Coordinates of C-alpha atoms in Angstrom, one line a residue:
M1 CA 57.6 -13.9 -36.0
S2 CA 56.1 -14.0 -39.5
C3 CA 52.6 -13.5 -38.1
D4 CA 53.6 -10.1 -36.8
I5 CA 54.6 -8.8 -40.2
I6 CA 52.0 -6.8 -42.1
E7 CA 52.3 -7.5 -45.8
D8 CA 49.8 -4.9 -47.0
I9 CA 47.7 -2.0 -45.7
E10 CA 44.6 -4.1 -45.8
D11 CA 46.1 -6.3 -43.2
I12 CA 45.5 -3.6 -40.6
V13 CA 41.8 -4.3 -40.8
S14 CA 40.6 -7.5 -39.1
K15 CA 37.3 -9.3 -39.1
N16 CA 36.7 -8.2 -35.5
D17 CA 36.8 -4.5 -36.3
V18 CA 33.7 -2.2 -36.4
T19 CA 32.0 -2.4 -39.8
P20 CA 31.5 0.8 -41.9
K21 CA 27.7 0.5 -41.3
E22 CA 28.2 0.4 -37.5
R23 CA 30.6 3.3 -37.7
Q24 CA 28.1 5.4 -39.6
S25 CA 25.2 4.6 -37.2
S26 CA 27.2 5.9 -34.2
K27 CA 27.4 9.4 -35.7
H28 CA 24.1 10.4 -34.1
F29 CA 26.0 10.7 -30.8
V30 CA 28.2 13.5 -32.2
K31 CA 26.8 17.0 -31.7
V32 CA 27.8 19.6 -34.3
R33 CA 28.0 23.2 -33.0
P34 CA 26.8 25.5 -35.8
R35 CA 28.9 28.5 -36.7
K36 CA 27.7 31.7 -35.0
N37 CA 28.0 35.3 -36.1
D38 CA 30.1 37.6 -33.9
S39 CA 26.9 39.4 -32.9
E40 CA 25.3 36.3 -31.4
E41 CA 25.8 35.7 -27.7
V42 CA 27.8 32.5 -26.8
A43 CA 26.2 30.5 -24.0
R44 CA 28.5 29.9 -21.0
D45 CA 28.2 26.1 -21.2
E46 CA 29.4 26.1 -24.8
L47 CA 32.6 27.9 -23.7
Q48 CA 33.7 24.7 -22.0
S49 CA 34.2 23.1 -25.4
F50 CA 36.2 26.0 -26.9
V51 CA 39.9 25.6 -27.6
P52 CA 41.7 27.5 -24.8
G53 CA 43.2 30.8 -25.9
T54 CA 40.9 31.5 -28.9
Q55 CA 38.4 33.8 -27.3
K56 CA 38.1 37.6 -27.6
I57 CA 39.1 39.8 -24.7
Y58 CA 38.1 43.4 -24.2
I59 CA 40.3 45.4 -21.9
K60 CA 39.2 48.7 -20.3
T61 CA 41.6 50.8 -18.2
W62 CA 41.1 53.7 -15.9
G63 CA 43.6 55.9 -14.0
C64 CA 47.3 56.5 -14.2
T65 CA 50.1 55.5 -16.7
H66 CA 51.0 52.7 -14.2
N67 CA 47.6 51.2 -14.8
S68 CA 48.1 51.6 -18.5
S69 CA 51.4 49.8 -18.4
D70 CA 49.7 46.9 -16.4
S71 CA 47.0 46.6 -19.0
E72 CA 49.6 46.5 -21.8
Y73 CA 51.5 43.7 -20.0
M74 CA 48.3 41.7 -19.5
A75 CA 47.3 42.2 -23.2
G76 CA 50.7 41.0 -24.2
Q77 CA 50.5 37.8 -22.3
L78 CA 46.9 37.1 -23.4
S79 CA 47.8 37.8 -27.0
S80 CA 50.9 35.7 -27.0
Y81 CA 48.8 32.8 -25.6
G82 CA 46.4 33.1 -28.5
F83 CA 43.6 35.3 -27.2
L84 CA 42.4 38.1 -29.5
I85 CA 42.4 41.5 -27.9
T86 CA 39.5 43.6 -29.2
D87 CA 38.1 47.1 -28.7
E88 CA 34.6 45.8 -29.6
K89 CA 33.2 45.0 -26.2
E90 CA 29.9 43.6 -27.5
S91 CA 31.7 40.8 -29.4
A92 CA 34.1 40.0 -26.6
D93 CA 33.8 36.8 -24.6
L94 CA 35.4 38.3 -21.5
W95 CA 35.9 41.9 -20.1
L96 CA 39.1 42.6 -18.3
L97 CA 38.4 45.8 -16.3
N98 CA 41.5 47.6 -14.8
S99 CA 40.4 50.1 -12.2
C100 CA 41.6 53.2 -10.4
T101 CA 40.8 54.1 -6.8
V102 CA 42.0 57.7 -6.7
K103 CA 38.7 59.4 -7.5
T104 CA 35.1 58.5 -6.8
P105 CA 34.0 59.2 -10.4
A106 CA 36.5 56.6 -11.8
E107 CA 35.3 54.0 -9.3
D108 CA 31.7 54.8 -10.3
H109 CA 32.5 54.2 -14.0
F110 CA 34.2 51.0 -13.0
R111 CA 31.1 49.8 -11.1
N112 CA 28.8 50.7 -14.0
E113 CA 31.0 48.7 -16.4
I114 CA 30.7 45.7 -14.2
Q115 CA 27.0 46.0 -14.2
A116 CA 26.9 46.3 -17.9
A117 CA 29.0 43.2 -18.3
K118 CA 26.6 41.2 -16.1
R119 CA 23.6 42.4 -18.0
T120 CA 25.0 41.2 -21.3
G121 CA 26.2 37.9 -19.8
K122 CA 29.9 38.6 -20.2
S123 CA 32.6 36.9 -18.2
V124 CA 34.5 39.4 -16.1
V125 CA 37.9 39.7 -14.5
L126 CA 38.6 42.7 -12.3
A127 CA 42.1 44.2 -11.9
G128 CA 43.7 47.4 -10.6
C129 CA 43.5 49.3 -7.3
V130 CA 39.8 49.1 -6.5
P131 CA 39.5 45.3 -6.0
Q132 CA 43.0 45.1 -4.6
G133 CA 42.3 47.7 -1.9
A134 CA 38.8 46.5 -1.2
P135 CA 38.2 43.0 -2.5
D136 CA 35.0 42.6 -0.4
T137 CA 33.3 45.5 -2.0
Q138 CA 29.7 44.5 -2.9
F139 CA 30.1 45.0 -6.6
C140 CA 33.3 42.9 -6.6
K141 CA 31.8 39.9 -4.9
G142 CA 31.6 36.6 -6.9
L143 CA 33.9 37.9 -9.6
S144 CA 37.5 36.9 -10.5
V145 CA 40.2 39.4 -9.3
I146 CA 43.8 39.6 -10.3
G147 CA 46.0 41.7 -8.0
V148 CA 48.3 44.5 -9.1
Q149 CA 51.3 42.4 -8.4
Q150 CA 49.9 39.2 -10.0
I151 CA 49.4 40.4 -13.6
D152 CA 51.9 37.8 -14.8
R153 CA 49.2 35.2 -14.0
V154 CA 46.5 36.8 -16.1
V155 CA 46.2 34.0 -18.6
E156 CA 45.3 31.4 -16.0
V157 CA 42.8 33.7 -14.3
V158 CA 41.1 34.4 -17.7
E159 CA 41.0 30.8 -18.6
E160 CA 39.5 29.7 -15.3
T161 CA 36.9 32.5 -15.5
L162 CA 35.9 31.5 -19.0
K163 CA 35.3 28.0 -17.6
G164 CA 32.9 29.5 -15.1
N165 CA 35.2 29.5 -12.1
T166 CA 36.0 32.4 -9.8
V167 CA 39.7 33.1 -9.1
R168 CA 41.3 35.6 -6.7
L169 CA 45.0 36.4 -6.7
L170 CA 45.8 39.3 -4.4
K171 CA 49.1 38.5 -2.7
S172 CA 52.1 40.8 -2.9
K173 CA 55.3 39.5 -4.4
R174 CA 58.2 39.1 -2.0
E175 CA 61.7 37.7 -2.2
K176 CA 63.4 36.2 0.8
G177 CA 65.9 38.6 2.3
K178 CA 64.9 41.4 -0.1
G179 CA 61.4 42.3 1.0
R180 CA 58.7 43.5 -1.3
L181 CA 59.3 43.4 -5.0
G182 CA 58.2 45.9 -7.6
G183 CA 55.8 43.5 -9.2
A184 CA 55.6 41.3 -12.3
A185 CA 58.8 41.0 -14.3
L186 CA 59.5 43.9 -16.7
S187 CA 60.5 41.4 -19.4
L188 CA 57.0 40.1 -20.0
P189 CA 55.5 40.5 -23.5
K190 CA 53.5 43.6 -24.0
V191 CA 50.9 45.0 -26.5
R192 CA 51.4 48.8 -26.5
R193 CA 48.4 51.0 -27.1
N194 CA 50.8 53.3 -28.8
P195 CA 53.6 51.3 -30.5
L196 CA 55.9 54.3 -30.3
I197 CA 55.7 54.8 -26.5
E198 CA 57.0 52.4 -23.8
I199 CA 55.7 52.9 -20.3
I200 CA 58.0 51.4 -17.6
P201 CA 56.9 51.2 -14.0
I202 CA 60.1 51.8 -12.0
N203 CA 58.5 51.1 -8.6
T204 CA 55.1 50.4 -7.0
G205 CA 53.6 51.7 -3.8
C206 CA 54.8 54.7 -1.9
L207 CA 56.3 55.8 1.4
N208 CA 53.7 58.3 2.5
Q209 CA 50.2 57.9 3.9
C210 CA 48.2 60.9 2.8
T211 CA 44.9 61.1 4.7
Y212 CA 42.8 61.5 1.5
C213 CA 44.4 58.8 -0.7
K214 CA 43.4 55.2 -1.0
T215 CA 46.1 54.2 -3.5
K216 CA 48.4 52.9 -0.8
H217 CA 45.7 50.5 0.4
A218 CA 46.1 48.8 -3.0
R219 CA 49.7 49.4 -4.0
G220 CA 51.1 49.1 -0.5
Q221 CA 54.6 50.0 0.7
L222 CA 57.4 51.0 -1.7
G223 CA 58.8 48.2 -3.9
S224 CA 61.4 49.2 -6.5
Y225 CA 62.6 47.3 -9.5
P226 CA 66.4 46.9 -9.8
P227 CA 68.0 49.5 -12.0
E228 CA 69.5 46.9 -14.3
E229 CA 66.1 45.4 -15.1
I230 CA 64.7 48.9 -15.9
V231 CA 67.7 49.7 -18.2
A232 CA 67.4 46.3 -19.9
R233 CA 63.7 46.9 -20.6
A234 CA 64.4 50.3 -22.0
Q235 CA 67.0 48.9 -24.4
Q236 CA 64.6 46.2 -25.5
S237 CA 61.9 48.7 -26.1
F238 CA 64.2 50.9 -28.3
E239 CA 65.2 47.8 -30.3
E240 CA 61.5 47.2 -30.9
G241 CA 61.0 50.6 -32.5
V242 CA 59.9 52.7 -29.5
C243 CA 60.9 56.3 -29.7
E244 CA 59.5 57.7 -26.4
L245 CA 60.0 56.3 -22.9
W246 CA 57.8 57.1 -20.0
L247 CA 58.8 56.3 -16.4
T248 CA 55.9 55.8 -14.1
S249 CA 55.0 54.9 -10.5
E250 CA 52.9 56.2 -7.7
D251 CA 55.9 58.4 -6.8
T252 CA 59.0 58.3 -8.9
G253 CA 60.9 60.5 -6.5
A254 CA 60.8 57.7 -3.9
Y255 CA 62.4 55.2 -6.3
G256 CA 65.2 53.1 -4.9
R257 CA 65.0 54.0 -1.2
D258 CA 64.1 50.4 -0.4
I259 CA 67.0 48.9 -2.4
G260 CA 69.8 51.3 -1.8
A261 CA 69.4 53.2 -5.1
S262 CA 68.1 56.6 -6.1
L263 CA 66.1 58.2 -8.9
P264 CA 69.0 60.3 -10.3
E265 CA 71.3 57.3 -10.5
L266 CA 68.7 55.4 -12.5
L267 CA 68.0 58.4 -14.8
H268 CA 71.7 58.9 -15.5
S269 CA 72.0 55.1 -16.4
L270 CA 69.0 55.4 -18.7
T271 CA 70.3 58.5 -20.6
K272 CA 73.2 56.4 -21.7
V273 CA 71.0 54.0 -23.7
I274 CA 68.5 56.4 -25.3
P275 CA 69.2 56.5 -29.0
E276 CA 69.4 59.7 -31.0
G277 CA 66.0 61.0 -32.0
C278 CA 64.3 59.4 -28.9
M279 CA 63.1 61.1 -25.7
M280 CA 62.4 60.1 -22.1
R281 CA 59.7 61.6 -19.8
V282 CA 60.0 61.4 -16.0
G283 CA 56.8 60.7 -14.2
M284 CA 55.1 62.2 -11.2
T285 CA 57.2 62.9 -8.1
N286 CA 56.1 64.3 -4.7
P287 CA 58.1 67.2 -3.2
P288 CA 59.6 65.5 -0.1
Y289 CA 61.6 62.9 -2.1
I290 CA 63.1 65.2 -4.7
L291 CA 64.3 68.0 -2.4
E292 CA 67.6 66.3 -1.8
H293 CA 68.2 65.5 -5.5
L294 CA 67.5 68.9 -7.0
E295 CA 71.0 69.4 -8.4
E296 CA 71.1 66.0 -10.1
M297 CA 67.5 66.3 -11.3
A298 CA 68.4 69.6 -13.0
K299 CA 71.2 67.9 -14.8
V300 CA 69.0 65.1 -16.0
L301 CA 66.2 67.4 -17.1
S302 CA 68.7 69.4 -19.1
H303 CA 69.9 66.4 -21.0
P304 CA 69.0 66.8 -24.7
Q305 CA 67.1 63.5 -24.8
V306 CA 65.1 64.0 -21.6
Y307 CA 62.0 66.2 -21.6
S308 CA 62.4 69.3 -19.5
F309 CA 59.2 68.5 -17.7
L310 CA 58.2 67.4 -14.2
H311 CA 54.8 66.7 -12.6
I312 CA 55.0 67.8 -9.0
P313 CA 51.6 67.7 -7.2
V314 CA 51.3 70.4 -4.5
Q315 CA 47.6 69.8 -3.7
S316 CA 47.2 73.0 -1.6
G317 CA 49.0 76.3 -1.0
S318 CA 48.2 76.3 2.7
D319 CA 50.6 74.8 5.2
S320 CA 47.8 73.9 7.6
V321 CA 45.9 72.0 4.9
L322 CA 49.1 70.2 3.8
A323 CA 49.7 69.2 7.4
D324 CA 46.1 67.8 7.7
M325 CA 46.7 65.9 4.4
K326 CA 50.0 64.5 5.9
R327 CA 51.9 65.6 2.8
E328 CA 55.2 65.9 4.7
Y329 CA 56.3 69.2 3.1
C330 CA 55.3 72.8 3.3
R331 CA 54.6 75.5 0.7
A332 CA 58.1 76.8 1.0
D333 CA 59.5 73.4 0.1
F334 CA 57.4 73.2 -3.0
E335 CA 58.4 76.8 -4.1
N336 CA 62.0 75.9 -3.5
V337 CA 61.7 72.9 -5.9
V338 CA 60.0 75.0 -8.6
D339 CA 62.3 78.0 -8.3
F340 CA 65.4 75.9 -8.4
L341 CA 64.4 73.9 -11.5
R342 CA 63.2 77.0 -13.3
E343 CA 66.5 78.7 -12.6
R344 CA 68.7 75.7 -13.6
V345 CA 66.6 74.3 -16.4
P346 CA 65.5 77.3 -18.6
G347 CA 62.0 76.8 -20.0
V348 CA 61.2 73.7 -17.8
T349 CA 57.5 72.8 -17.6
I350 CA 56.2 72.2 -14.1
A351 CA 52.8 70.6 -13.9
T352 CA 50.9 70.3 -10.6
D353 CA 47.7 69.2 -8.9
I354 CA 45.2 71.0 -6.7
I355 CA 42.5 69.6 -4.5
C356 CA 39.7 72.0 -3.8
G357 CA 37.5 71.6 -0.8
F358 CA 39.6 69.4 1.5
P359 CA 37.5 69.1 4.8
T360 CA 39.7 71.4 6.8
E361 CA 40.3 74.0 4.1
T362 CA 39.0 77.4 5.2
E363 CA 38.4 80.4 2.9
S364 CA 41.8 81.8 3.8
D365 CA 43.5 78.5 3.1
F366 CA 41.9 78.5 -0.4
E367 CA 43.2 82.1 -0.9
E368 CA 46.7 80.8 -0.3
T369 CA 46.2 78.2 -2.9
M370 CA 45.0 80.9 -5.3
S371 CA 48.0 83.0 -4.6
L372 CA 50.3 80.1 -5.3
C373 CA 48.7 79.4 -8.7
E374 CA 48.7 83.2 -9.5
K375 CA 52.5 83.3 -8.7
Y376 CA 53.5 80.5 -11.0
K377 CA 50.7 80.3 -13.6
F378 CA 51.3 76.7 -14.2
P379 CA 50.9 75.7 -17.9
S380 CA 49.4 72.4 -16.8
L381 CA 47.1 72.5 -13.7
F382 CA 45.0 69.5 -12.7
I383 CA 42.1 70.7 -10.6
N384 CA 40.1 68.2 -8.5
Q385 CA 37.2 68.4 -6.1
F386 CA 37.7 66.6 -2.8
F387 CA 36.0 63.2 -2.8
P388 CA 36.0 61.1 0.4
R389 CA 37.5 57.7 -0.3
P390 CA 36.1 55.0 2.0
G391 CA 38.6 53.8 4.6
T392 CA 40.7 56.9 4.6
P393 CA 41.1 59.3 7.6
A394 CA 39.8 62.2 5.5
A395 CA 36.5 60.3 4.8
R396 CA 35.7 60.6 8.6
M397 CA 36.2 64.4 8.6
T398 CA 33.3 66.8 8.4
R399 CA 32.9 67.8 4.8
I400 CA 32.6 71.3 3.3
P401 CA 29.2 71.9 1.7
P402 CA 29.3 70.7 -1.9
A403 CA 28.1 74.1 -3.2
E404 CA 31.2 75.8 -1.6
V405 CA 33.5 73.1 -3.0
K406 CA 32.1 73.7 -6.5
R407 CA 32.5 77.5 -6.1
R408 CA 36.1 77.2 -5.2
T409 CA 36.7 74.7 -8.0
K410 CA 35.0 77.0 -10.5
R411 CA 37.0 80.1 -9.4
L412 CA 40.3 78.3 -9.7
S413 CA 39.3 76.8 -13.1
E414 CA 38.3 80.3 -14.4
F415 CA 41.7 81.7 -13.3
F416 CA 43.5 78.8 -15.1
Q417 CA 41.6 79.5 -18.3
S418 CA 42.3 83.3 -18.0
Y419 CA 46.0 83.2 -19.1
Q420 CA 47.8 81.9 -22.2
P421 CA 51.0 80.0 -21.2
Y422 CA 52.6 79.7 -24.6
T423 CA 52.5 83.1 -26.3
H424 CA 56.2 83.5 -25.8
R425 CA 56.7 80.5 -28.1
L426 CA 55.3 82.2 -31.2
N427 CA 57.7 82.1 -34.2
E428 CA 60.2 79.9 -32.4
V429 CA 61.9 77.1 -34.3
Q430 CA 61.7 73.8 -32.4
D431 CA 62.5 70.1 -32.6
V432 CA 59.4 68.0 -32.1
L433 CA 59.0 64.2 -31.6
V434 CA 55.8 63.1 -33.4
T435 CA 54.1 60.2 -31.6
E436 CA 50.3 60.5 -31.9
V437 CA 47.3 61.5 -33.9
S438 CA 45.1 64.4 -32.6
H439 CA 41.6 63.7 -31.4
S440 CA 40.1 65.4 -34.5
G441 CA 42.3 63.3 -36.7
H442 CA 43.4 66.3 -38.7
H443 CA 46.9 66.7 -37.2
Y444 CA 49.8 64.7 -35.9
V445 CA 50.8 65.4 -32.3
G446 CA 54.3 65.8 -31.1
H447 CA 56.1 67.3 -28.1
N448 CA 59.0 69.7 -27.9
K449 CA 61.8 69.6 -25.4
F450 CA 59.6 71.1 -22.7
Y451 CA 56.9 68.4 -23.4
E452 CA 54.5 71.1 -24.7
Q453 CA 52.0 69.6 -27.2
V454 CA 52.6 70.7 -30.8
L455 CA 50.2 70.0 -33.6
V456 CA 52.0 69.4 -36.9
P457 CA 50.6 68.7 -40.5
K458 CA 49.4 65.2 -41.1
I459 CA 52.1 64.3 -43.6
P460 CA 52.9 60.7 -44.4
D461 CA 56.1 59.3 -42.7
L462 CA 56.2 61.9 -39.9
M463 CA 55.0 59.5 -37.3
G464 CA 57.9 58.4 -34.9
K465 CA 60.2 61.1 -36.4
M466 CA 62.0 64.0 -34.9
V467 CA 61.0 67.0 -37.0
T468 CA 61.9 70.7 -37.0
V469 CA 58.9 73.1 -37.0
K470 CA 58.2 76.8 -36.8
I471 CA 55.5 77.8 -34.3
V472 CA 52.9 79.8 -36.2
E473 CA 50.1 79.8 -33.6
T474 CA 49.6 79.3 -29.9
Q475 CA 46.5 78.1 -28.0
K476 CA 45.7 77.5 -24.4
H477 CA 46.7 73.8 -24.4
C478 CA 48.9 73.5 -27.5
L479 CA 51.2 75.0 -30.1
I480 CA 50.7 74.8 -33.9
G481 CA 53.7 74.4 -36.1
T482 CA 54.6 74.3 -39.8
L483 CA 57.1 71.7 -41.0
I484 CA 60.6 72.9 -41.8
K485 CA 62.4 69.6 -42.2
I486 CA 62.5 66.0 -41.0
K487 CA 65.7 65.4 -39.0
E488 CA 67.8 62.8 -40.8
P489 CA 68.2 59.6 -38.7
T490 CA 71.7 58.4 -38.0
E491 CA 72.9 54.8 -37.7
N492 CA 72.1 54.7 -34.0
S493 CA 68.9 56.6 -34.0
C494 CA 65.6 55.0 -32.9
T495 CA 63.8 56.3 -35.9
T496 CA 65.9 53.9 -38.0
S497 CA 64.7 50.9 -36.0
S498 CA 61.1 52.1 -35.9
K499 CA 60.8 51.6 -39.6
T500 CA 60.5 47.8 -38.9
G501 CA 57.2 48.6 -37.2
P502 CA 55.8 47.5 -33.8
I503 CA 56.1 44.0 -32.4
S504 CA 53.4 41.7 -33.6
V505 CA 52.5 39.3 -30.8
E506 CA 49.8 37.5 -32.9
N507 CA 52.1 36.3 -35.6
G508 CA 54.7 35.0 -33.0
I509 CA 57.6 37.0 -34.6
N510 CA 60.2 38.1 -32.1
Q511 CA 61.0 41.8 -32.7
S512 CA 64.8 41.2 -32.3
Q513 CA 64.6 38.6 -35.1
V514 CA 62.9 41.2 -37.3
L515 CA 65.6 43.7 -36.5
K516 CA 68.3 41.2 -37.2
F517 CA 66.7 40.3 -40.5
N518 CA 66.4 43.9 -41.6
V519 CA 70.0 44.7 -40.6
S520 CA 71.4 41.7 -42.4
K521 CA 69.2 42.6 -45.5
L522 CA 70.5 46.2 -45.4
S523 CA 74.1 44.9 -45.0
F524 CA 73.7 42.6 -48.0
E525 CA 72.2 45.3 -50.2
S526 CA 74.9 47.8 -49.2
S527 CA 77.5 45.2 -50.2
K528 CA 76.2 44.7 -53.7
P529 CA 78.3 47.5 -55.3
S530 CA 81.5 46.2 -53.7
L531 CA 80.7 42.6 -54.8
M532 CA 80.1 43.8 -58.4
A533 CA 83.4 45.7 -58.5
Y534 CA 85.3 42.7 -57.1
S535 CA 83.7 40.4 -59.7
L536 CA 84.7 42.8 -62.6
F537 CA 88.2 43.0 -61.2
V538 CA 88.5 39.2 -61.1
C539 CA 87.1 38.8 -64.6
M540 CA 89.6 41.4 -66.0
I541 CA 92.6 39.6 -64.4
A542 CA 91.4 36.3 -65.8
F543 CA 91.0 37.9 -69.3
I544 CA 94.5 39.3 -69.1
V545 CA 96.0 36.0 -68.0
R546 CA 94.2 34.3 -70.8
L547 CA 95.6 36.7 -73.4
L548 CA 99.1 36.3 -72.0
W549 CA 98.8 32.5 -72.1
I550 CA 97.7 32.6 -75.7
F551 CA 100.5 35.0 -76.6
W552 CA 103.1 33.0 -74.8
L553 CA 102.0 29.8 -76.7

């Protein structure tokens, strides 16, 4: 047994080991990769030797807030794994391009970005509705694709793509006995573009089959998230310092019809967890699925912490065009929704969409659209030219001459620019939640109860706060206010928690831990005066007892 005992460190080395000279001579087999500047292009074969999760990822997003939320979830997973999310596309190792299929121009930009990535030798992963709905499209061939319901697997897709492999994950998520699911779990990590705004997708897909729309080809049939998951995500977001909650989907009005729930039920549950000083915005809803909930929707939109705002796309003022679009409602239905909400929710903002030049739209049909817009003078009006989307029924219809489509679009646009929707707000005193910086960088941007954009002075510490302003000027698309006061946060308000800052995925700190630390620190500091008083009291009693003891002796 004694021969197995090592008496000294030198005993580890035996005469049969490699000599130092031999060890030195073998170093010529080791290749040293020189340090490169960020501007230098990294060869694909060198990526094989990189430590996984250390590369730079550039994420580009087109389309709706649902797409934005998907990109934030993918960024959160990649960042938590170690990848660096960057806005500098030239220095990135991989481009993650999240597409939108609603409009032809958006798809054109998507295709151009793919070509730019190929020219510069970047690895590419495609996401969103374009490759999901048409994965065999020519410009998608040979590239990795992550489906709209597979975003929870983005890390493995990115890793394999960086190795030079092509991965395609396009299946829908289903649960046995429950049918189609909403998508990836809402509890996934997220990197928010705006740390003050949380975007929660409440469902994916829709129930309708509009003849001009290709979104359903990608998002499919309706799949709703359980209400308890949505409420839990909202609570988590507020704990992380968020002060504004956006609910999004392809059609929020259809929420819950596949799981025995409803949009008003969900909204009432969410209003119970919105802290003071925070607001919630309800996303786009089509007219058919809100008609039966008008009474309850009016109650929700009147709640002090819910924006009195609703986006209801009408698309046309002509019943015949709406029928050809298969919109499943008529003009009178839309007017009923608008009139009811305007009566029950004073000051409510109704935004809508119009498509000019649908193939079957006649001149008289267009005049009906004009009369609808003239009747309501919508403060937010999104005007789009008809674009035939491949694979849709409308793409096979005979198109209106482009010059005529442009003429109608121009006429409606000129009408929209002809009126000022906010002049009645002049000199009003309003509460405004500040969440953004203006494009010019000269102002902060907030929204009042009616989700009207208000520019406020760029004063430090206003971001994320509810402030009181006086409206001193009105413009076509915004109001301008002067600061009266910052509303004092209470113990339960979200502006208190927002002082801890947004979650940092890169440093691995859990936001709830940060909040617990800050709360305990505040509790300790607030207890200092009481501890001091108690100590003085104890010392005084001890001193008196000491005197009595001496006197007694």
